[in-house]
Amino acid sequence: MTHPGTLILILAAAVLAPLLVHVTGRRVRVPLVIFEIALGILIGPQVLGWAHPDDVVDTLADLGLSMLIFLAGYEIEFAAVRGDTLRRSLWAWPVSLVLGIGLGFLISEGEVFEAFVVGTALTSTALGTILPMLRDRGELDGRFGTVVSAFGAVGEFGPVVAMALLLSGRRPAESAALLIAFGAITAAAVFWALRPRPAWFGQLTERTLHSSGQFAVRFVMLLLACMLGLAEVFGLDVLLGAFAAGVLTRLVLHRTDPASSEEALGKVEAMGFGFLVPLFYVVTGIEFDLDALIDNPVALLLMPVFLLLCLLVRGGPVYVLAPKDLHRTDRLALALFASTCLPLVVAITTIGVDQKILGTELAAALVGAAMISVLVLPLLATRLRATRAGADRDGSRPGPGEAEDAEAW
């Protein structure tokens, strides 16, 4: 390692972040990711100058992003996310993409690829960031959590596909052919995953859960590596493979032994949220171009503009196309959650900067707006939900647009 102390500092920041959440939790609920990024900026080269990423740290950070998307893919229960909810979520994202690219053309003054980068970034949803928040509040398994999962999954998966088609550096037709080939292989893998597992698979999973064998965990990591490698072979973004691996893992493990699979995934989550994912967020802060943001008044002013555009581009169609059985307050909370973005904004702007089609100032403004979205929008959404829950406990009657029963699947 070029800078051996950097990894120690990153892990120290990862440990300090939940402590800060605990200390500040009595006054204001700050998402954990904000502290992780802020601490990364603090120890990074543009503030204290203590941490300097190298190839090893960057590789671990890339694995952290892949793990984040993998866990988001695993959380999607396709048995619940279907019917009218799925159709509405599938319609909402293309509308967002058209709006985003249209506004991107205005911002980029007609630069096509820059418009694609900006427009695609505005359509993303940080599902991997939102779902842990809903899980911690006990809302993930309810009706609202199912709807958020549906719209969030499309908001996570759609930009990854758009990146593969629009930002790969190849002709769109070639990218589409490779994407179709990847989809066909993934579909075959899904068909395999739906087949009953042999008895020895479940027995070995249960027998090694508390031993050094850890068969299920090793199998999950192999599946993740295979899907990442497959995406790399086809020249697609590895996040596409990570998401597909998460979906396949749920199908394989839950058809084997649901009880054992939850415990096995708990071990994978511990590896992800305990090491790789916070490392990704801290490194995001370390590599954040703070100088480009502060030294350029235009970029600084663009931050709130981009935040509003996220709400308009992503939140607007989600609010309009939300399931009819949701109360107006829940529709607004859904739109706020769907407009929360960060991991894919970082990935998309990084590609744009690397390909020299997006300036560092514009990229910093987009990432800054995404950071604010993670800090502000989930907080507003949870307060709206809490306010409505309090009204329901006080005996309030359902308002217009709120059905007595959940949607019939």
Coordinates of C-alpha atoms in Angstrom, one line a residue:
M1 CA 0.0 0.0 0.0
T2 CA 1.3 3.5 -0.9
H3 CA -0.4 5.0 2.2
P4 CA -0.8 2.3 4.8
G5 CA -2.3 4.7 7.4
T6 CA -5.2 5.6 5.1
L7 CA -7.0 2.4 5.6
I8 CA -6.7 2.7 9.4
L9 CA -8.1 6.3 9.2
I10 CA -11.0 5.1 7.0
L11 CA -11.9 2.3 9.4
A12 CA -11.6 4.8 12.3
A13 CA -14.1 7.1 10.5
A14 CA -16.4 4.1 9.9
V15 CA -16.4 3.4 13.7
L16 CA -16.8 7.0 14.7
A17 CA -19.8 7.6 12.3
P18 CA -22.4 5.4 14.3
L19 CA -21.1 6.9 17.5
L20 CA -22.0 10.4 16.1
V21 CA -25.4 9.1 15.0
H22 CA -26.0 7.9 18.5
V23 CA -24.9 11.2 20.1
T24 CA -26.9 13.4 17.8
G25 CA -29.9 11.1 17.6
R26 CA -31.7 12.8 20.5
R27 CA -31.9 16.1 18.8
V28 CA -31.9 15.4 15.0
R29 CA -31.9 12.1 13.1
V30 CA -28.9 12.3 10.7
P31 CA -28.4 9.4 8.3
L32 CA -25.3 7.4 9.0
V33 CA -24.0 7.9 5.4
I34 CA -23.8 11.6 5.9
F35 CA -21.3 11.3 8.8
E36 CA -19.3 8.7 6.8
I37 CA -19.0 11.1 3.8
A38 CA -18.4 14.1 6.1
L39 CA -15.6 12.3 8.0
G40 CA -14.1 11.3 4.7
I41 CA -14.0 14.9 3.5
L42 CA -12.5 15.9 6.9
I43 CA -9.6 13.5 6.7
G44 CA -9.2 13.8 3.0
P45 CA -6.5 15.8 1.1
Q46 CA -8.6 18.9 0.8
V47 CA -9.1 19.5 4.6
L48 CA -6.8 17.8 7.0
G49 CA -4.8 15.9 4.3
W50 CA -4.4 12.8 6.4
A51 CA -5.9 10.2 4.0
H52 CA -4.7 9.6 0.5
P53 CA -6.5 6.7 -1.4
D54 CA -4.4 4.3 -3.4
D55 CA -5.2 1.3 -5.7
V56 CA -5.9 -1.0 -2.7
V57 CA -8.3 1.4 -1.1
D58 CA -10.0 2.2 -4.4
T59 CA -10.5 -1.5 -5.1
L60 CA -12.1 -2.0 -1.7
A61 CA -14.3 1.0 -2.2
D62 CA -15.5 -0.4 -5.6
L63 CA -16.3 -3.7 -3.8
G64 CA -18.2 -1.6 -1.2
L65 CA -20.4 0.0 -3.9
S66 CA -21.0 -3.5 -5.5
M67 CA -22.0 -4.9 -2.1
L68 CA -24.4 -2.0 -1.6
I69 CA -26.1 -2.7 -4.9
F70 CA -26.0 -6.4 -4.2
L71 CA -27.8 -6.0 -0.9
A72 CA -30.4 -3.7 -2.6
G73 CA -31.1 -6.4 -5.2
Y74 CA -31.5 -9.0 -2.5
E75 CA -34.0 -6.9 -0.6
I76 CA -36.5 -6.9 -3.5
E77 CA -39.3 -9.4 -3.0
F78 CA -40.6 -9.9 -6.5
A79 CA -43.4 -12.0 -5.2
A80 CA -44.8 -8.9 -3.5
V81 CA -43.7 -6.3 -6.0
R82 CA -46.0 -7.0 -9.0
G83 CA -49.3 -6.1 -10.5
D84 CA -50.3 -2.5 -10.7
T85 CA -47.5 -1.3 -8.4
L86 CA -44.8 -2.8 -10.6
R87 CA -46.4 -1.3 -13.8
R88 CA -46.6 2.1 -12.2
S89 CA -43.0 2.0 -11.1
L90 CA -41.9 0.9 -14.6
W91 CA -43.7 3.8 -16.1
A92 CA -42.4 6.4 -13.7
W93 CA -38.7 5.9 -14.5
P94 CA -38.8 6.4 -18.3
V95 CA -40.8 9.6 -17.7
S96 CA -38.1 10.7 -15.3
L97 CA -35.4 9.8 -17.8
V98 CA -37.1 11.9 -20.6
L99 CA -37.4 14.9 -18.2
G100 CA -33.9 14.5 -16.9
I101 CA -32.3 14.3 -20.3
G102 CA -34.4 17.3 -21.5
L103 CA -33.2 19.4 -18.6
G104 CA -29.7 18.0 -19.1
F105 CA -29.7 19.5 -22.6
L106 CA -30.6 22.9 -21.1
I107 CA -27.9 22.7 -18.5
S108 CA -25.2 21.4 -20.9
E109 CA -26.2 23.9 -23.6
G110 CA -26.8 21.1 -26.2
E111 CA -23.8 18.8 -25.3
V112 CA -25.4 15.4 -25.9
F113 CA -23.3 13.2 -23.7
E114 CA -23.1 15.7 -20.9
A115 CA -26.9 15.9 -21.1
F116 CA -27.0 12.0 -20.8
V117 CA -24.8 12.1 -17.7
V118 CA -26.8 14.8 -15.9
G119 CA -30.2 13.4 -17.0
T120 CA -29.4 9.9 -15.9
A121 CA -28.0 11.0 -12.6
L122 CA -31.2 12.9 -11.8
T123 CA -33.3 9.8 -12.2
S124 CA -31.5 7.5 -9.7
T125 CA -32.8 6.3 -6.4
A126 CA -30.5 5.3 -3.5
L127 CA -32.3 2.1 -2.8
G128 CA -29.3 0.6 -0.9
T129 CA -29.4 3.7 1.4
I130 CA -33.2 3.8 1.8
L131 CA -33.9 0.2 2.6
P132 CA -31.7 0.0 5.7
M133 CA -33.6 3.1 7.0
L134 CA -37.0 1.5 6.5
R135 CA -35.8 -1.8 8.0
D136 CA -34.5 -0.1 11.1
R137 CA -37.9 1.6 11.5
G138 CA -39.8 -1.7 10.9
E139 CA -41.5 -0.4 7.8
L140 CA -39.9 -2.5 5.2
D141 CA -42.3 -5.5 5.3
G142 CA -45.5 -3.4 5.2
R143 CA -47.4 -2.0 2.2
F144 CA -45.5 1.3 2.2
G145 CA -42.2 -0.6 2.3
T146 CA -43.2 -2.8 -0.6
V147 CA -44.1 0.2 -2.8
V148 CA -40.8 2.0 -1.9
S149 CA -39.0 -1.2 -2.9
A150 CA -40.8 -1.4 -6.2
F151 CA -40.1 2.2 -7.2
G152 CA -36.7 2.2 -5.7
A153 CA -35.7 -1.0 -7.5
V154 CA -36.6 0.5 -10.9
G155 CA -34.8 3.8 -9.9
E156 CA -31.7 1.8 -9.0
F157 CA -31.8 -0.6 -12.0
G158 CA -32.9 1.8 -14.7
P159 CA -29.9 4.2 -14.4
V160 CA -27.5 1.2 -14.4
V161 CA -29.1 0.0 -17.7
A162 CA -29.0 3.6 -19.1
M163 CA -25.3 3.8 -18.1
A164 CA -24.6 0.6 -20.1
L165 CA -26.5 2.0 -23.2
L166 CA -25.6 5.6 -23.2
L167 CA -22.3 6.0 -21.3
S168 CA -20.3 2.9 -22.3
G169 CA -18.4 4.6 -25.1
R170 CA -19.8 2.2 -27.7
R171 CA -22.6 2.6 -30.2
P172 CA -26.1 2.2 -28.7
A173 CA -26.9 -0.7 -30.9
E174 CA -23.8 -2.6 -29.8
S175 CA -24.5 -1.8 -26.2
A176 CA -28.1 -3.0 -26.5
A177 CA -26.9 -6.3 -28.1
L178 CA -24.5 -6.9 -25.2
L179 CA -27.2 -5.9 -22.7
I180 CA -29.6 -8.4 -24.3
A181 CA -27.0 -11.1 -24.2
F182 CA -26.3 -10.4 -20.5
G183 CA -30.1 -10.4 -19.8
A184 CA -30.5 -13.8 -21.5
I185 CA -27.8 -15.4 -19.4
T186 CA -29.2 -13.8 -16.3
A187 CA -32.7 -15.1 -17.2
A188 CA -31.2 -18.6 -17.6
A189 CA -29.6 -18.2 -14.2
V190 CA -33.0 -17.1 -12.7
F191 CA -34.6 -20.2 -14.2
W192 CA -31.8 -22.3 -12.6
A193 CA -32.3 -20.6 -9.3
L194 CA -36.1 -21.3 -9.3
R195 CA -35.4 -25.0 -9.5
P196 CA -35.6 -27.0 -6.3
R197 CA -32.2 -27.3 -4.6
P198 CA -30.9 -30.8 -3.8
A199 CA -31.3 -31.9 -0.2
W200 CA -27.5 -31.8 0.4
F201 CA -27.4 -28.1 -0.4
G202 CA -29.7 -27.2 2.5
Q203 CA -28.1 -29.7 4.9
L204 CA -24.6 -28.3 4.1
T205 CA -25.9 -24.8 4.5
E206 CA -27.4 -25.4 8.0
R207 CA -24.4 -27.6 9.1
T208 CA -21.8 -25.0 8.3
L209 CA -23.6 -21.9 9.5
H210 CA -21.7 -21.9 12.8
S211 CA -18.5 -23.5 11.6
S212 CA -15.4 -22.5 9.7
G213 CA -17.0 -23.9 6.5
Q214 CA -19.6 -21.1 6.0
F215 CA -20.8 -22.8 2.8
A216 CA -23.8 -20.4 2.2
V217 CA -21.6 -17.3 2.7
R218 CA -19.0 -18.6 0.3
F219 CA -21.6 -19.6 -2.2
V220 CA -23.1 -16.1 -2.1
M221 CA -19.7 -14.4 -2.6
L222 CA -19.0 -16.8 -5.5
L223 CA -22.3 -15.9 -7.1
L224 CA -21.5 -12.2 -6.7
A225 CA -18.1 -12.6 -8.2
C226 CA -19.5 -14.5 -11.2
M227 CA -22.1 -11.9 -12.0
L228 CA -19.6 -9.1 -11.6
G229 CA -17.2 -11.0 -13.9
L230 CA -20.0 -11.6 -16.4
A231 CA -20.9 -7.9 -16.5
E232 CA -17.2 -7.1 -17.0
V233 CA -16.8 -9.6 -19.8
F234 CA -19.8 -8.0 -21.7
G235 CA -18.3 -4.6 -21.1
L236 CA -21.2 -3.5 -18.9
D237 CA -21.1 -1.7 -15.6
V238 CA -20.4 -4.1 -12.8
L239 CA -23.3 -2.6 -10.8
L240 CA -25.6 -4.4 -13.2
G241 CA -24.0 -7.7 -12.2
A242 CA -24.1 -6.8 -8.5
F243 CA -27.9 -6.1 -8.7
A244 CA -28.5 -9.3 -10.6
A245 CA -26.4 -11.3 -8.1
G246 CA -28.6 -10.0 -5.2
V247 CA -31.8 -11.1 -7.0
L248 CA -30.4 -14.5 -7.7
T249 CA -29.1 -15.0 -4.2
R250 CA -32.6 -14.4 -2.8
L251 CA -34.1 -16.9 -5.1
V252 CA -31.5 -19.6 -4.4
L253 CA -31.3 -19.2 -0.6
H254 CA -35.0 -18.8 0.0
R255 CA -35.9 -21.9 -2.0
T256 CA -33.3 -23.9 0.0
D257 CA -34.1 -23.0 3.7
P258 CA -35.6 -19.6 4.5
A259 CA -34.5 -19.7 8.1
S260 CA -30.9 -20.6 7.4
S261 CA -30.8 -18.2 4.4
E262 CA -31.7 -15.2 6.6
E263 CA -28.9 -16.1 9.0
A264 CA -26.5 -16.6 6.1
L265 CA -27.4 -13.2 4.7
G266 CA -27.0 -11.7 8.1
K267 CA -23.3 -12.7 7.9
V268 CA -23.0 -11.2 4.4
E269 CA -24.7 -8.0 5.6
A270 CA -22.2 -7.8 8.5
M271 CA -19.4 -8.0 6.0
G272 CA -21.0 -5.4 3.8
F273 CA -22.4 -2.8 6.3
G274 CA -19.6 -3.5 8.7
F275 CA -16.7 -3.1 6.4
L276 CA -17.1 -2.6 2.6
V277 CA -20.1 -0.2 2.4
P278 CA -18.9 2.3 5.0
L279 CA -15.5 2.2 3.3
F280 CA -17.1 3.2 0.0
Y281 CA -18.9 6.1 1.6
V282 CA -15.8 7.4 3.5
V283 CA -13.7 7.1 0.3
T284 CA -16.4 9.0 -1.5
G285 CA -15.9 11.8 1.0
I286 CA -12.1 11.6 0.7
E287 CA -12.3 11.9 -3.1
F288 CA -14.9 14.6 -3.1
D289 CA -13.7 17.7 -4.9
L290 CA -14.5 20.3 -2.3
D291 CA -12.2 22.9 -3.9
A292 CA -14.1 22.7 -7.2
L293 CA -17.3 23.4 -5.3
I294 CA -16.1 26.2 -3.0
D295 CA -13.9 28.0 -5.5
N296 CA -16.7 28.1 -8.2
P297 CA -19.7 30.1 -7.1
V298 CA -21.7 28.8 -10.1
A299 CA -21.1 25.2 -9.0
L300 CA -22.1 26.1 -5.4
L301 CA -25.3 27.7 -6.6
L302 CA -26.1 24.6 -8.7
M303 CA -26.3 22.4 -5.7
P304 CA -29.8 23.5 -4.5
V305 CA -30.8 23.7 -8.2
F306 CA -29.9 20.0 -8.7
L307 CA -31.6 19.1 -5.5
L308 CA -34.8 20.7 -6.7
L309 CA -34.4 19.0 -10.1
C310 CA -34.1 15.6 -8.4
L311 CA -37.4 16.3 -6.7
L312 CA -38.9 17.4 -10.0
V313 CA -37.4 14.8 -12.3
R314 CA -37.6 11.7 -10.0
G315 CA -40.1 12.7 -7.3
G316 CA -42.7 14.3 -9.6
P317 CA -43.5 11.2 -11.8
V318 CA -43.3 9.0 -8.7
Y319 CA -45.9 11.1 -6.9
V320 CA -48.2 11.2 -9.9
L321 CA -48.0 7.5 -10.7
A322 CA -47.9 6.2 -7.1
P323 CA -50.6 3.5 -6.3
K324 CA -54.0 4.9 -5.8
D325 CA -54.5 3.2 -2.5
L326 CA -51.7 5.3 -0.9
H327 CA -52.7 8.4 1.2
R328 CA -51.5 11.7 -0.1
T329 CA -49.0 11.9 2.7
D330 CA -47.6 8.5 1.9
R331 CA -47.4 9.5 -1.8
L332 CA -45.4 12.5 -0.9
A333 CA -43.2 10.5 1.4
L334 CA -42.7 8.0 -1.4
A335 CA -41.6 10.8 -3.8
L336 CA -39.1 12.1 -1.2
F337 CA -37.6 8.6 -0.7
A338 CA -37.5 8.0 -4.5
S339 CA -35.7 11.3 -4.9
T340 CA -33.0 10.3 -2.4
C341 CA -29.8 9.6 -4.4
L342 CA -26.1 9.2 -3.9
P343 CA -24.3 6.0 -4.8
L344 CA -25.3 6.0 -8.5
V345 CA -24.8 9.8 -8.8
V346 CA -21.2 9.2 -7.6
A347 CA -20.8 6.3 -10.1
I348 CA -22.4 8.2 -13.0
T349 CA -20.4 11.4 -12.5
T350 CA -17.2 9.5 -12.0
I351 CA -17.7 7.9 -15.5
G352 CA -18.5 11.3 -16.9
V353 CA -15.4 12.9 -15.5
D354 CA -13.2 9.9 -16.5
Q355 CA -14.5 10.1 -20.1
K356 CA -14.0 13.9 -20.1
I357 CA -17.6 14.7 -20.9
L358 CA -18.4 16.2 -17.5
G359 CA -16.5 19.0 -15.7
T360 CA -15.4 18.4 -12.1
E361 CA -17.3 21.5 -11.0
L362 CA -20.6 20.1 -12.4
A363 CA -19.8 16.7 -11.0
A364 CA -19.1 18.1 -7.5
A365 CA -22.4 20.1 -7.6
L366 CA -24.3 16.9 -8.5
V367 CA -22.6 14.8 -5.8
G368 CA -23.2 17.7 -3.3
A369 CA -26.9 17.8 -4.1
A370 CA -27.1 14.0 -3.8
M371 CA -25.4 14.3 -0.3
I372 CA -28.0 16.9 0.7
S373 CA -30.8 14.6 -0.6
V374 CA -29.6 11.8 1.7
L375 CA -29.5 14.1 4.6
V376 CA -32.8 16.0 4.1
L377 CA -35.3 14.0 2.1
P378 CA -35.5 10.7 4.1
L379 CA -35.8 12.9 7.3
L380 CA -38.7 14.8 5.8
A381 CA -40.3 11.5 4.5
T382 CA -40.1 9.8 7.9
R383 CA -41.5 12.9 9.7
L384 CA -44.5 12.9 7.2
R385 CA -45.0 9.2 8.0
A386 CA -44.8 9.8 11.7
T387 CA -47.2 12.7 11.5
R388 CA -49.7 10.5 9.7
A389 CA -49.2 7.6 12.1
G390 CA -49.9 10.0 15.0
A391 CA -53.1 11.2 13.3
D392 CA -54.2 7.6 12.7
R393 CA -53.7 6.8 16.4
D394 CA -55.8 9.8 17.3
G395 CA -58.7 8.3 15.3
S396 CA -58.4 10.3 12.1
R397 CA -60.4 9.0 9.2
P398 CA -58.7 8.0 5.9
G399 CA -58.3 11.0 3.7
P400 CA -59.0 11.1 0.0
G401 CA -57.0 8.7 -2.1
E402 CA -56.4 6.3 0.9
A403 CA -58.0 2.9 0.6
E404 CA -59.2 0.8 3.5
D405 CA -57.5 -2.3 2.1
A406 CA -54.2 -2.9 0.4
E407 CA -54.0 -3.3 -3.3
A408 CA -55.3 -6.6 -4.7
W409 CA -52.4 -8.3 -6.4

